[in-house]
XYZ file of C-alpha atoms in Angstrom:
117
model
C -9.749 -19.564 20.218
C -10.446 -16.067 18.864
C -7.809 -13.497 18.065
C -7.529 -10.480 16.417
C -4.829 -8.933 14.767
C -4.540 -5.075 13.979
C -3.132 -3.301 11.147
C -2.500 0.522 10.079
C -0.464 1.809 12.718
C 2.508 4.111 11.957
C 3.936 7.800 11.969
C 0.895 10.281 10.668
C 1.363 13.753 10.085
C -0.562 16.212 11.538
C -3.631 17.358 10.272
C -3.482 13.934 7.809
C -5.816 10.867 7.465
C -5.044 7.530 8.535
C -7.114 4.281 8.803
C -6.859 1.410 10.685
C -8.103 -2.515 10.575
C -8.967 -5.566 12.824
C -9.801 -8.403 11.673
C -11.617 -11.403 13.766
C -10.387 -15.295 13.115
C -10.826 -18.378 14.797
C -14.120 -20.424 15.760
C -16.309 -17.179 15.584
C -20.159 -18.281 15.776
C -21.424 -14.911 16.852
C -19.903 -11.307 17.115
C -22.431 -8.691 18.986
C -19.707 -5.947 19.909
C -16.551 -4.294 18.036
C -15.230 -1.148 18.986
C -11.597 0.686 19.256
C -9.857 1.854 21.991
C -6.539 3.561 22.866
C -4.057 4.657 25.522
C -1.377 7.292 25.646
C 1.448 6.892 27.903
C -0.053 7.953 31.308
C -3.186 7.919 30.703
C -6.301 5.329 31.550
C -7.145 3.054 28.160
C -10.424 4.538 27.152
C -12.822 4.075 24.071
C -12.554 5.377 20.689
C -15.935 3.798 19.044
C -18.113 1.183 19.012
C -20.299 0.006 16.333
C -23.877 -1.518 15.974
C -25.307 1.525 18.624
C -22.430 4.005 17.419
C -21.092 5.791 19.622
C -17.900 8.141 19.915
C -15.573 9.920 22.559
C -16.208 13.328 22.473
C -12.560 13.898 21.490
C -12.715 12.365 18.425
C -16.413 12.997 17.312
C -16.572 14.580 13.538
C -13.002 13.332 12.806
C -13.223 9.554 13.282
C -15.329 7.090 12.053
C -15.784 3.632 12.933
C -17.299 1.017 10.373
C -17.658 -2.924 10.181
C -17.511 -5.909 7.318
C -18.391 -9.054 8.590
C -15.700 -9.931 11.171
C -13.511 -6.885 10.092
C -13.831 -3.712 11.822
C -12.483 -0.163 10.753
C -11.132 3.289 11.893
C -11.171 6.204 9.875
C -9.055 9.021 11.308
C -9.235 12.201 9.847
C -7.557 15.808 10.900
C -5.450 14.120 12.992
C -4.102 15.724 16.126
C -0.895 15.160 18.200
C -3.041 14.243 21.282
C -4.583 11.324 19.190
C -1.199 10.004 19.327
C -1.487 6.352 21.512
C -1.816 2.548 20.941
C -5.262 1.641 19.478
C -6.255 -1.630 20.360
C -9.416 -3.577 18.622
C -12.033 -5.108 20.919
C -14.050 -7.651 19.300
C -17.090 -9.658 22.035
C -19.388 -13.090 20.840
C -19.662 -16.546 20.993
C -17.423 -19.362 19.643
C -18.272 -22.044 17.653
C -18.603 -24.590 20.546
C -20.473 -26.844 21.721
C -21.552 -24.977 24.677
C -21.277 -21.525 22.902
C -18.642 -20.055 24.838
C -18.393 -16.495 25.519
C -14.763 -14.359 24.014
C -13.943 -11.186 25.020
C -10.968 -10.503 22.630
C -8.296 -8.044 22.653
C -5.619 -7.610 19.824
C -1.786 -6.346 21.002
C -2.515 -2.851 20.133
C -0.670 -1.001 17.169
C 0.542 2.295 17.904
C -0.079 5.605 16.165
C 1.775 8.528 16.314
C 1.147 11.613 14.880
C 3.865 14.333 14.633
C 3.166 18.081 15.542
């Protein structure tokens, strides 16, 4: 199976940098989609970036910056803002090394960042 574990997470201050990893293991053939997500408390989980066709919320757009190394995908946050504070969680889509080619949808656990006003 495929799983993904995140790394980077902690307290930021405001106004810093920060940057955070994912990294893909497991019977990986194919990988045609990584991107980032987050949620703050209350809120719906919604998307960060994506690579490949790169695309950003408009929230983050100029600050953030999403980049990719084989099976390893990155998040470069930059003027960091209290609302940015939430649990980022690393999405990661292919095909394992099967047989029949079996299609992951991977998640990791999420690693929070918070970033004090």
């Amino acid at each position: 199976q495929v799983q993904l574990v995140e790394s980077g997470g902690g307290l930021v201050q405001r106004g810093g940098s920060h940057g955070l990893s994912c990294g893909a293991s497991g019977s990986i053939f194919t990988i045609n989609h990584m991107g980032w997500y987050r949620q703050a408390p209350g809120k719906e989980r919604e998307l960060v970036a994506i690579i490949g066709s790169i695309n950003y919320a408009d929230s983050v757009k100029g600050r953030f910056t999403i980049s990719r190394d084989n099976a390893r995908v990155y998040l470069q946050m930059n003027s960091l803002k209290p609302e940015d504070t939430a649990v980022y969680y690393c999405n990661v889509r292919g095909y394992e090394t099967v047989s029949s080619r079996t299609f992951f949808d991977a998640w990791g656990a999420g690693t929070q960042v918070t970033v004090s006003s």
